[in-house]
């Protein structure tokens, strides 16, 4: 008989470790424990994939710090699961698989002074049609600013958003509302393959496919009045959320370095449990090269979202016949996920890998941007395209997750399973949300039914007092890229 507070999931003994927290004590080749943040409902989904095995594998890597973490939106990925956090000390390894293929896939939130009551379906349809005119969507699409972006590409990957602002996409003050001020230091294009460079030069300013989106949303509820005021949010307000990453540029870098780091692990005598976690010593030639290439992709992705934001604002100006200033457009924040960054935790300098996880610094943390020193910076948690999204803030208790929170709702159905969702089921799940794709079959795998309940997911860390929910948004219209 298994004692209360102990479960066997996918062959692993998992112990109850407080509210919404479960632990796999280290055993075998594990160097540290694994901790998973789920409630009872979300815990049942752990029986359906190999995400626990992937966390356990990560816990065996050299230099890994206690603990390896699974976020509430955790699901199986390639190497580290999506919703995984892994911190490594300076003598350890860097892993391409613990960052992911879509390097710096991230979310950007813009606010306006526009009231949602004025936006009917006809107007929303015009807006998403105009947004699509400016922002190419779908797999492999090329940007509409190639004449400019090819010229500034080298500067973009080394400097980040500052380079595209110099080229006319936005204003310098935007930098203060982007994680890392829109540029991760250490990027070097010489560490990037020619194939990756060619893909990147053409794709700045494009959305991509899969789970990437541009959403026009309404602020449905304010959950913390003081923090909402500091973020410029009010009930009934129109906000826009942009979710995309480094496109083919980052994907090619991840593909290239998974092979390079896998071979490097053998060269340095490092035991890596699976190719998806391909890793090399941080201070090795290969490890340093991957960091340089990854940072280039991070800067590309920040810049990509900056250009898309610029084009979204142009679409609003065209349709509403109003200026950006009169509509009150302001960047609230841009957060990265799928990234490895040097941070200080517990007095130690660590390379924190976040894959499908978002940094959330609390009030008073020295690394907060100046505008959010007192409040803590916004962390953005999108749901599915038919359900709510959240803005939250981390608390001091987030130190136990290396100041990390979940990056979204998280998939509950594989893409293949989700493609079997019927038209009736899809339309019922979408409700009154306006969407751009002509056939539901093109985005059936992104149906709200394919995702976990974002309300459940957000509540997990809230009940552990790791996050403070600030506001909830609901989608009015969504631009997706059909695959």
CSV table of C-alpha atoms in Angstrom, one decimal:
chain,number,residue,atom,x,y,z
A,1,UNK,CA,0.0,0.0,0.0
A,2,UNK,CA,1.4,3.4,-1.0
A,3,UNK,CA,1.3,5.9,1.9
A,4,UNK,CA,-0.7,9.1,1.7
A,5,UNK,CA,1.2,11.9,0.0
A,6,UNK,CA,3.2,9.5,-2.1
A,7,UNK,CA,2.4,8.6,-5.7
A,8,UNK,CA,4.1,6.5,-8.4
A,9,UNK,CA,3.9,8.4,-11.7
A,10,UNK,CA,5.5,6.9,-14.8
A,11,UNK,CA,7.6,4.7,-12.5
A,12,UNK,CA,8.9,7.6,-10.4
A,13,UNK,CA,8.1,7.9,-6.7
A,14,UNK,CA,6.7,11.4,-6.2
A,15,UNK,CA,6.3,12.9,-2.7
A,16,UNK,CA,3.9,15.6,-1.6
A,17,UNK,CA,6.0,18.6,-0.6
A,18,UNK,CA,3.6,21.3,0.5
A,19,UNK,CA,0.8,23.1,-1.3
A,20,UNK,CA,0.8,22.4,-5.0
A,21,UNK,CA,4.4,21.1,-4.9
A,22,UNK,CA,5.7,17.6,-5.5
A,23,UNK,CA,9.2,16.2,-5.2
A,24,UNK,CA,11.2,13.3,-6.8
A,25,UNK,CA,14.1,12.7,-4.4
A,26,UNK,CA,17.4,12.1,-6.2
A,27,UNK,CA,18.3,8.6,-7.0
A,28,UNK,CA,20.6,6.7,-9.3
A,29,UNK,CA,22.5,9.2,-11.4
A,30,UNK,CA,20.5,12.2,-10.3
A,31,UNK,CA,22.6,14.9,-8.7
A,32,UNK,CA,19.7,16.9,-7.3
A,33,UNK,CA,16.0,16.5,-6.6
A,34,UNK,CA,13.2,17.4,-9.0
A,35,UNK,CA,10.3,19.6,-8.0
A,36,UNK,CA,7.0,19.9,-9.9
A,37,UNK,CA,4.4,22.5,-9.2
A,38,UNK,CA,0.9,21.2,-10.0
A,39,UNK,CA,-2.4,20.9,-8.2
A,40,UNK,CA,-4.3,17.6,-8.1
A,41,UNK,CA,-6.1,18.2,-11.4
A,42,UNK,CA,-2.9,19.0,-13.3
A,43,UNK,CA,-1.0,16.2,-11.6
A,44,UNK,CA,-3.2,13.7,-13.4
A,45,UNK,CA,-1.8,14.9,-16.8
A,46,UNK,CA,1.7,13.8,-15.7
A,47,UNK,CA,0.7,10.2,-16.3
A,48,UNK,CA,0.2,10.9,-20.0
A,49,UNK,CA,3.7,11.9,-21.2
A,50,UNK,CA,7.4,11.6,-20.4
A,51,UNK,CA,7.9,15.1,-18.9
A,52,UNK,CA,9.0,13.6,-15.5
A,53,UNK,CA,11.6,11.4,-17.2
A,54,UNK,CA,13.0,14.5,-18.9
A,55,UNK,CA,13.3,16.4,-15.6
A,56,UNK,CA,15.0,13.4,-14.0
A,57,UNK,CA,17.4,13.2,-16.9
A,58,UNK,CA,18.2,17.0,-16.5
A,59,UNK,CA,18.9,16.4,-12.8
A,60,UNK,CA,21.9,14.2,-13.8
A,61,UNK,CA,23.8,16.9,-15.7
A,62,UNK,CA,27.1,18.2,-14.4
A,63,UNK,CA,26.8,21.4,-12.4
A,64,UNK,CA,23.1,21.3,-12.0
A,65,UNK,CA,21.7,23.1,-8.9
A,66,UNK,CA,18.9,22.0,-6.5
A,67,UNK,CA,16.2,21.6,-7.8
A,68,UNK,CA,15.3,21.0,-11.4
A,69,UNK,CA,11.8,22.4,-11.7
A,70,UNK,CA,8.6,21.6,-13.6
A,71,UNK,CA,6.2,24.5,-13.9
A,72,UNK,CA,2.3,24.1,-13.8
A,73,UNK,CA,2.1,24.1,-17.6
A,74,UNK,CA,4.7,21.3,-18.0
A,75,UNK,CA,4.4,18.9,-20.9
A,76,UNK,CA,6.8,16.8,-22.9
A,77,UNK,CA,9.3,18.5,-25.1
A,78,UNK,CA,12.6,17.7,-26.8
A,79,UNK,CA,15.2,17.3,-24.0
A,80,UNK,CA,14.0,19.4,-21.2
A,81,UNK,CA,10.2,19.5,-21.0
A,82,UNK,CA,8.3,22.6,-21.9
A,83,UNK,CA,7.8,24.3,-18.5
A,84,UNK,CA,11.2,23.3,-17.3
A,85,UNK,CA,13.8,25.3,-15.3
A,86,UNK,CA,17.4,24.2,-14.8
A,87,UNK,CA,20.1,26.3,-13.1
A,88,UNK,CA,23.8,25.3,-13.6
A,89,UNK,CA,26.8,26.6,-11.7
A,90,UNK,CA,29.9,28.1,-13.5
A,91,UNK,CA,31.7,24.8,-13.6
A,92,UNK,CA,28.8,22.9,-15.3
A,93,UNK,CA,27.3,22.6,-18.7
A,94,UNK,CA,25.2,24.6,-21.1
A,95,UNK,CA,22.4,22.7,-23.0
A,96,UNK,CA,20.7,23.6,-26.3
A,97,UNK,CA,17.8,21.3,-25.5
A,98,UNK,CA,17.2,23.0,-22.2
A,99,UNK,CA,16.7,26.2,-24.1
A,100,UNK,CA,14.6,24.8,-27.0
A,101,UNK,CA,14.3,25.2,-30.7
A,102,UNK,CA,12.3,28.5,-30.7
A,103,UNK,CA,15.0,30.5,-28.9
A,104,UNK,CA,13.5,33.5,-27.0
A,105,UNK,CA,9.9,32.6,-28.0
A,106,UNK,CA,8.3,35.3,-25.8
A,107,UNK,CA,5.3,37.5,-25.2
A,108,UNK,CA,4.9,41.3,-25.5
A,109,UNK,CA,2.0,43.3,-24.1
A,110,UNK,CA,0.9,46.7,-25.4
A,111,UNK,CA,-1.8,48.8,-23.7
A,112,UNK,CA,-4.0,51.5,-25.2
A,113,UNK,CA,-6.5,54.1,-23.9
A,114,UNK,CA,-9.2,52.5,-26.2
A,115,UNK,CA,-12.4,51.1,-24.7
A,116,UNK,CA,-13.4,47.6,-25.8
A,117,UNK,CA,-17.1,48.6,-26.1
A,118,UNK,CA,-16.4,50.4,-29.4
A,119,UNK,CA,-15.0,47.3,-31.1
A,120,UNK,CA,-17.6,45.2,-32.9
A,121,UNK,CA,-16.9,42.1,-35.0
A,122,UNK,CA,-16.8,44.1,-38.2
A,123,UNK,CA,-14.1,46.5,-36.9
A,124,UNK,CA,-12.1,43.6,-35.4
A,125,UNK,CA,-12.2,41.8,-38.7
A,126,UNK,CA,-10.8,44.9,-40.4
A,127,UNK,CA,-8.1,45.2,-37.9
A,128,UNK,CA,-6.8,41.7,-38.1
A,129,UNK,CA,-7.0,41.8,-41.9
A,130,UNK,CA,-4.8,45.0,-41.8
A,131,UNK,CA,-2.4,43.4,-39.3
A,132,UNK,CA,-2.0,40.5,-41.7
A,133,UNK,CA,-1.3,42.9,-44.5
A,134,UNK,CA,1.8,44.2,-42.6
A,135,UNK,CA,2.8,41.1,-40.7
A,136,UNK,CA,3.4,37.9,-42.7
A,137,UNK,CA,2.1,34.8,-40.9
A,138,UNK,CA,2.7,31.1,-41.2
A,139,UNK,CA,5.7,28.8,-41.6
A,140,UNK,CA,8.6,30.0,-43.7
A,141,UNK,CA,7.1,33.4,-44.6
A,142,UNK,CA,9.5,36.3,-45.4
A,143,UNK,CA,9.3,39.8,-43.9
A,144,UNK,CA,8.0,42.9,-45.7
A,145,UNK,CA,10.9,45.0,-44.5
A,146,UNK,CA,13.7,43.0,-46.1
A,147,UNK,CA,15.2,46.1,-47.7
A,148,UNK,CA,15.9,47.5,-44.3
A,149,UNK,CA,16.3,44.3,-42.1
A,150,UNK,CA,18.9,42.7,-44.4
A,151,UNK,CA,21.0,45.9,-44.1
A,152,UNK,CA,20.8,46.1,-40.3
A,153,UNK,CA,20.8,42.3,-39.6
A,154,UNK,CA,24.3,42.2,-38.3
A,155,UNK,CA,23.6,45.0,-35.9
A,156,UNK,CA,20.3,43.4,-34.8
A,157,UNK,CA,21.8,40.1,-33.7
A,158,UNK,CA,24.6,41.9,-31.8
A,159,UNK,CA,22.7,44.8,-30.3
A,160,UNK,CA,19.1,43.7,-30.3
A,161,UNK,CA,16.1,46.1,-30.3
A,162,UNK,CA,18.3,49.2,-30.2
A,163,UNK,CA,19.3,48.4,-33.8
A,164,UNK,CA,15.7,48.3,-35.1
A,165,UNK,CA,14.8,51.4,-33.2
A,166,UNK,CA,17.6,53.2,-34.9
A,167,UNK,CA,16.1,52.0,-38.2
A,168,UNK,CA,12.8,53.6,-37.3
A,169,UNK,CA,10.8,50.8,-35.6
A,170,UNK,CA,9.6,52.4,-32.4
A,171,UNK,CA,11.2,54.7,-29.8
A,172,UNK,CA,14.2,54.5,-27.6
A,173,UNK,CA,12.1,54.5,-24.4
A,174,UNK,CA,10.7,51.1,-25.5
A,175,UNK,CA,14.0,49.5,-24.4
A,176,UNK,CA,13.2,50.1,-20.7
A,177,UNK,CA,10.1,47.8,-21.0
A,178,UNK,CA,11.9,44.8,-22.5
A,179,UNK,CA,13.7,42.1,-20.6
A,180,UNK,CA,17.5,42.6,-20.8
A,181,UNK,CA,16.6,46.0,-22.4
A,182,UNK,CA,16.0,44.1,-25.6
A,183,UNK,CA,19.6,42.9,-26.0
A,184,UNK,CA,21.4,39.9,-24.4
A,185,UNK,CA,25.1,40.6,-24.3
A,186,UNK,CA,27.7,38.1,-25.7
A,187,UNK,CA,26.1,37.6,-29.1
A,188,UNK,CA,28.5,36.8,-32.0
A,189,UNK,CA,27.3,36.1,-35.5
A,190,UNK,CA,30.5,34.3,-36.3
A,191,UNK,CA,29.2,31.4,-34.1
A,192,UNK,CA,26.1,31.1,-36.4
A,193,UNK,CA,26.0,29.0,-39.5
A,194,UNK,CA,25.5,30.5,-42.9
A,195,UNK,CA,22.2,28.7,-43.3
A,196,UNK,CA,20.8,30.2,-40.1
A,197,UNK,CA,21.9,33.6,-41.1
A,198,UNK,CA,20.2,33.4,-44.5
A,199,UNK,CA,17.0,32.3,-42.8
A,200,UNK,CA,17.2,35.1,-40.3
A,201,UNK,CA,17.8,37.9,-42.8
A,202,UNK,CA,14.5,37.3,-44.4
A,203,UNK,CA,12.3,36.7,-41.4
A,204,UNK,CA,12.5,39.7,-39.2
A,205,UNK,CA,9.0,41.1,-38.8
A,206,UNK,CA,7.1,37.8,-39.3
A,207,UNK,CA,4.8,35.9,-36.9
A,208,UNK,CA,5.3,32.2,-37.9
A,209,UNK,CA,2.9,29.4,-37.2
A,210,UNK,CA,2.1,27.0,-34.4
A,211,UNK,CA,1.2,28.6,-31.2
A,212,UNK,CA,2.4,32.1,-32.2
A,213,UNK,CA,-0.3,34.8,-32.3
A,214,UNK,CA,-1.2,38.5,-32.3
A,215,UNK,CA,-4.3,39.0,-30.1
A,216,UNK,CA,-6.6,42.0,-29.6
A,217,UNK,CA,-7.8,41.5,-26.0
A,218,UNK,CA,-10.1,43.2,-23.5
A,219,UNK,CA,-9.1,43.6,-19.9
A,220,UNK,CA,-11.8,41.5,-18.3
A,221,UNK,CA,-11.0,41.9,-14.7
A,222,UNK,CA,-8.5,43.7,-12.4
A,223,UNK,CA,-7.2,41.5,-9.7
A,224,UNK,CA,-4.8,43.9,-7.9
A,225,UNK,CA,-5.8,47.5,-8.2
A,226,UNK,CA,-2.5,49.0,-7.2
A,227,UNK,CA,-0.3,46.9,-9.4
A,228,UNK,CA,-2.8,47.4,-12.4
A,229,UNK,CA,-2.5,51.1,-12.0
A,230,UNK,CA,1.3,50.9,-12.0
A,231,UNK,CA,1.1,48.9,-15.3
A,232,UNK,CA,-1.5,51.3,-16.8
A,233,UNK,CA,-4.3,48.7,-17.0
A,234,UNK,CA,-8.0,49.3,-16.4
A,235,UNK,CA,-11.1,47.2,-16.9
A,236,UNK,CA,-12.6,47.3,-20.4
A,237,UNK,CA,-9.4,48.5,-21.9
A,238,UNK,CA,-8.1,47.2,-25.3
A,239,UNK,CA,-4.6,45.6,-25.1
A,240,UNK,CA,-2.6,43.7,-27.6
A,241,UNK,CA,-0.5,40.6,-26.9
A,242,UNK,CA,2.2,39.4,-29.4
A,243,UNK,CA,3.6,35.9,-29.0
A,244,UNK,CA,6.5,34.8,-31.3
A,245,UNK,CA,10.2,34.1,-31.3
A,246,UNK,CA,13.4,33.8,-33.4
A,247,UNK,CA,11.7,32.0,-36.3
A,248,UNK,CA,13.9,29.9,-38.6
A,249,UNK,CA,17.0,31.7,-37.4
A,250,UNK,CA,16.7,30.3,-33.8
A,251,UNK,CA,15.4,27.0,-35.0
A,252,UNK,CA,18.5,26.5,-37.3
A,253,UNK,CA,20.8,27.5,-34.4
A,254,UNK,CA,19.2,24.9,-32.1
A,255,UNK,CA,19.4,22.3,-34.8
A,256,UNK,CA,23.1,23.0,-35.5
A,257,UNK,CA,24.1,23.1,-31.9
A,258,UNK,CA,22.2,20.0,-30.8
A,259,UNK,CA,24.5,18.1,-33.1
A,260,UNK,CA,27.6,20.0,-32.1
A,261,UNK,CA,27.0,19.7,-28.3
A,262,UNK,CA,26.0,16.0,-28.6
A,263,UNK,CA,29.4,15.3,-30.1
A,264,UNK,CA,31.1,17.6,-27.7
A,265,UNK,CA,29.7,15.7,-24.7
A,266,UNK,CA,31.4,12.6,-25.9
A,267,UNK,CA,34.6,14.5,-26.5
A,268,UNK,CA,34.6,15.8,-22.9
A,269,UNK,CA,33.4,12.5,-21.3
A,270,UNK,CA,30.1,14.0,-20.2
A,271,UNK,CA,27.3,11.5,-19.8
A,272,UNK,CA,24.1,13.0,-21.4
A,273,UNK,CA,21.0,10.8,-21.0
A,274,UNK,CA,19.5,11.7,-24.4
A,275,UNK,CA,20.3,13.8,-27.5
A,276,UNK,CA,17.6,16.2,-26.7
A,277,UNK,CA,19.7,17.4,-23.7
A,278,UNK,CA,22.9,17.8,-25.8
A,279,UNK,CA,25.3,19.7,-23.6
A,280,UNK,CA,29.0,20.8,-23.3
A,281,UNK,CA,31.0,22.5,-20.5
A,282,UNK,CA,30.0,26.2,-20.3
A,283,UNK,CA,33.7,27.2,-20.6
A,284,UNK,CA,34.5,24.8,-23.5
A,285,UNK,CA,34.9,26.0,-27.1
A,286,UNK,CA,31.6,24.5,-28.1
A,287,UNK,CA,29.8,25.8,-25.0
A,288,UNK,CA,31.0,29.3,-25.5
A,289,UNK,CA,30.0,29.2,-29.2
A,290,UNK,CA,26.5,28.0,-28.4
A,291,UNK,CA,26.0,30.8,-25.9
A,292,UNK,CA,27.1,33.4,-28.6
A,293,UNK,CA,24.8,31.9,-31.2
A,294,UNK,CA,21.9,31.6,-28.7
A,295,UNK,CA,22.3,35.3,-27.6
A,296,UNK,CA,22.2,36.3,-31.3
A,297,UNK,CA,18.8,34.5,-31.6
A,298,UNK,CA,17.6,36.1,-28.4
A,299,UNK,CA,18.3,39.5,-29.8
A,300,UNK,CA,16.7,38.6,-33.1
A,301,UNK,CA,13.5,37.6,-31.3
A,302,UNK,CA,13.3,40.7,-29.2
A,303,UNK,CA,13.8,42.7,-32.5
A,304,UNK,CA,11.2,40.6,-34.3
A,305,UNK,CA,8.6,41.4,-31.7
A,306,UNK,CA,9.6,45.1,-31.8
A,307,UNK,CA,9.0,45.3,-35.6
A,308,UNK,CA,5.7,43.4,-35.3
A,309,UNK,CA,4.6,45.9,-32.6
A,310,UNK,CA,5.4,48.8,-34.9
A,311,UNK,CA,3.3,47.2,-37.7
A,312,UNK,CA,0.4,46.4,-35.4
A,313,UNK,CA,0.2,50.1,-34.4
A,314,UNK,CA,0.3,51.1,-38.1
A,315,UNK,CA,-2.6,48.7,-38.7
A,316,UNK,CA,-4.6,50.4,-35.9
A,317,UNK,CA,-3.8,53.9,-37.3
A,318,UNK,CA,-4.9,52.8,-40.8
A,319,UNK,CA,-8.2,51.4,-39.7
A,320,UNK,CA,-9.2,53.7,-36.9
A,321,UNK,CA,-7.8,56.9,-38.6
A,322,UNK,CA,-6.2,57.9,-35.3
A,323,UNK,CA,-2.6,58.5,-34.3
A,324,UNK,CA,-0.5,56.3,-32.1
A,325,UNK,CA,-0.3,59.0,-29.5
A,326,UNK,CA,-4.1,59.7,-29.4
A,327,UNK,CA,-4.8,55.9,-29.0
A,328,UNK,CA,-2.4,55.8,-26.1
A,329,UNK,CA,-0.2,52.9,-27.3
A,330,UNK,CA,2.5,52.0,-24.8
A,331,UNK,CA,4.6,48.9,-24.4
A,332,UNK,CA,3.8,47.3,-21.0
A,333,UNK,CA,6.5,44.7,-21.1
A,334,UNK,CA,8.2,42.0,-23.2
A,335,UNK,CA,9.3,38.7,-21.5
A,336,UNK,CA,11.4,35.9,-22.9
A,337,UNK,CA,11.1,32.2,-22.5
A,338,UNK,CA,13.3,29.6,-24.0
A,339,UNK,CA,16.6,31.2,-22.9
A,340,UNK,CA,19.7,30.7,-20.8
A,341,UNK,CA,20.9,33.7,-18.8
A,342,UNK,CA,23.5,34.4,-16.1
A,343,UNK,CA,21.8,35.4,-12.9
A,344,UNK,CA,22.7,35.5,-9.2
A,345,UNK,CA,20.7,33.2,-6.9
A,346,UNK,CA,21.6,32.6,-3.3
A,347,UNK,CA,24.8,34.5,-3.8
A,348,UNK,CA,26.0,32.3,-6.6
A,349,UNK,CA,26.3,33.1,-10.3
A,350,UNK,CA,24.2,30.6,-12.2
A,351,UNK,CA,23.3,30.0,-15.8
A,352,UNK,CA,19.5,29.6,-15.6
A,353,UNK,CA,17.9,27.7,-18.5
A,354,UNK,CA,14.2,28.4,-18.8
A,355,UNK,CA,12.3,26.4,-21.4
A,356,UNK,CA,8.7,27.4,-21.6
A,357,UNK,CA,9.2,29.4,-18.4
A,358,UNK,CA,9.3,33.1,-17.7
A,359,UNK,CA,11.4,35.2,-15.3
A,360,UNK,CA,9.4,37.0,-12.6
A,361,UNK,CA,11.4,39.3,-10.3
A,362,UNK,CA,9.6,40.6,-7.2
A,363,UNK,CA,9.3,44.1,-5.9
A,364,UNK,CA,12.6,45.6,-4.9
A,365,UNK,CA,14.8,43.2,-6.9
A,366,UNK,CA,17.8,45.1,-8.2
A,367,UNK,CA,17.5,43.6,-11.7
A,368,UNK,CA,14.0,45.0,-12.2
A,369,UNK,CA,13.7,47.8,-14.9
A,370,UNK,CA,13.5,51.2,-13.3
A,371,UNK,CA,9.8,51.7,-14.0
A,372,UNK,CA,9.0,48.5,-12.2
A,373,UNK,CA,11.4,48.7,-9.2
A,374,UNK,CA,8.6,49.1,-6.7
A,375,UNK,CA,6.1,46.7,-8.2
A,376,UNK,CA,8.2,44.0,-9.7
A,377,UNK,CA,8.0,43.6,-13.5
A,378,UNK,CA,4.9,42.1,-15.2
A,379,UNK,CA,5.1,38.4,-16.1
A,380,UNK,CA,2.8,37.6,-19.0
A,381,UNK,CA,0.9,34.3,-19.2
A,382,UNK,CA,-1.2,33.7,-22.3
A,383,UNK,CA,-3.9,31.2,-22.3
A,384,UNK,CA,-5.3,29.6,-25.5
A,385,UNK,CA,-6.9,31.7,-28.3
A,386,UNK,CA,-10.3,31.2,-26.9
A,387,UNK,CA,-9.6,31.7,-23.2
A,388,UNK,CA,-8.2,34.2,-20.7
A,389,UNK,CA,-4.6,35.4,-20.4
A,390,UNK,CA,-3.0,36.8,-17.3
A,391,UNK,CA,-0.5,39.4,-16.0
A,392,UNK,CA,1.1,38.4,-12.8
A,393,UNK,CA,4.0,39.5,-10.6
A,394,UNK,CA,6.5,37.3,-8.8
A,395,UNK,CA,6.9,37.5,-5.0
A,396,UNK,CA,9.9,37.0,-2.8
A,397,UNK,CA,8.8,33.3,-2.5
A,398,UNK,CA,9.6,32.9,-6.2
A,399,UNK,CA,13.2,32.5,-5.0
A,400,UNK,CA,12.4,28.8,-4.7
A,401,UNK,CA,11.8,28.6,-8.5
A,402,UNK,CA,14.9,30.7,-9.4
A,403,UNK,CA,12.3,33.6,-9.8
A,404,UNK,CA,10.5,31.7,-12.6
A,405,UNK,CA,6.8,31.2,-13.4
A,406,UNK,CA,4.9,29.3,-16.1
A,407,UNK,CA,4.9,30.8,-19.6
A,408,UNK,CA,1.3,29.9,-20.6
A,409,UNK,CA,-1.5,27.3,-20.1
A,410,UNK,CA,0.5,24.4,-21.6
A,411,UNK,CA,-0.7,21.8,-24.1
A,412,UNK,CA,-2.8,18.9,-22.9
A,413,UNK,CA,-3.3,17.3,-26.4
A,414,UNK,CA,-0.6,16.5,-28.9
A,415,UNK,CA,-0.9,18.3,-32.2
A,416,UNK,CA,-1.9,15.1,-33.9
A,417,UNK,CA,-4.7,14.4,-31.4
A,418,UNK,CA,-5.9,18.1,-31.6
A,419,UNK,CA,-6.2,17.9,-35.3
A,420,UNK,CA,-9.1,15.5,-34.8
A,421,UNK,CA,-11.2,18.1,-33.1
A,422,UNK,CA,-14.4,18.6,-35.0
A,423,UNK,CA,-15.5,21.9,-36.5
A,424,UNK,CA,-18.5,22.0,-34.1
A,425,UNK,CA,-16.2,21.5,-31.1
A,426,UNK,CA,-13.7,24.1,-32.4
A,427,UNK,CA,-16.3,26.8,-33.0
A,428,UNK,CA,-18.0,26.2,-29.6
A,429,UNK,CA,-14.6,26.6,-27.9
A,430,UNK,CA,-13.8,29.8,-29.8
A,431,UNK,CA,-17.2,31.4,-29.0
A,432,UNK,CA,-17.3,35.0,-30.4
A,433,UNK,CA,-13.6,35.4,-30.9
A,434,UNK,CA,-12.8,36.6,-34.4
A,435,UNK,CA,-10.0,34.8,-36.1
A,436,UNK,CA,-8.1,35.3,-39.4
A,437,UNK,CA,-7.7,31.7,-40.7
A,438,UNK,CA,-10.2,30.7,-43.4
A,439,UNK,CA,-10.5,27.0,-42.4
A,440,UNK,CA,-10.6,25.8,-38.8
A,441,UNK,CA,-8.6,22.8,-39.9
A,442,UNK,CA,-5.6,25.0,-40.4
A,443,UNK,CA,-5.5,25.8,-36.7
A,444,UNK,CA,-7.5,23.0,-35.1
A,445,UNK,CA,-4.3,21.9,-33.3
A,446,UNK,CA,-4.4,25.3,-31.5
A,447,UNK,CA,-7.9,25.0,-30.4
A,448,UNK,CA,-8.6,25.9,-26.8
A,449,UNK,CA,-9.5,22.3,-26.3
A,450,UNK,CA,-5.8,21.4,-26.9
A,451,UNK,CA,-4.7,23.4,-23.9
A,452,UNK,CA,-4.9,23.0,-20.1
A,453,UNK,CA,-7.2,25.2,-18.2
A,454,UNK,CA,-5.3,28.5,-17.7
A,455,UNK,CA,-7.3,29.3,-14.6
A,456,UNK,CA,-6.1,26.1,-13.0
A,457,UNK,CA,-2.5,26.7,-14.1
A,458,UNK,CA,-2.3,30.2,-12.8
A,459,UNK,CA,-3.8,29.3,-9.5
A,460,UNK,CA,-1.1,26.8,-8.7
A,461,UNK,CA,1.7,29.3,-8.0
A,462,UNK,CA,-0.8,31.9,-6.7
A,463,UNK,CA,-1.8,29.5,-3.9
A,464,UNK,CA,1.9,28.9,-3.1
A,465,UNK,CA,2.1,32.7,-2.8
A,466,UNK,CA,4.8,32.7,-5.6
A,467,UNK,CA,2.8,35.0,-7.8
A,468,UNK,CA,0.2,37.8,-7.5
A,469,UNK,CA,-2.3,37.9,-10.3
A,470,UNK,CA,-2.8,41.5,-11.5
A,471,UNK,CA,-5.2,41.4,-14.4
A,472,UNK,CA,-7.1,38.9,-16.6
A,473,UNK,CA,-7.7,39.5,-20.3
A,474,UNK,CA,-10.0,37.8,-22.8
A,475,UNK,CA,-9.4,37.6,-26.6
A,476,UNK,CA,-11.6,39.5,-29.0
A,477,UNK,CA,-9.7,38.8,-32.2
A,478,UNK,CA,-6.7,36.7,-33.0
A,479,UNK,CA,-4.2,36.5,-35.9
A,480,UNK,CA,-2.7,33.1,-36.3
A,481,UNK,CA,-0.3,31.7,-38.9
A,482,UNK,CA,-1.6,28.5,-40.4
A,483,UNK,CA,1.1,25.8,-40.8
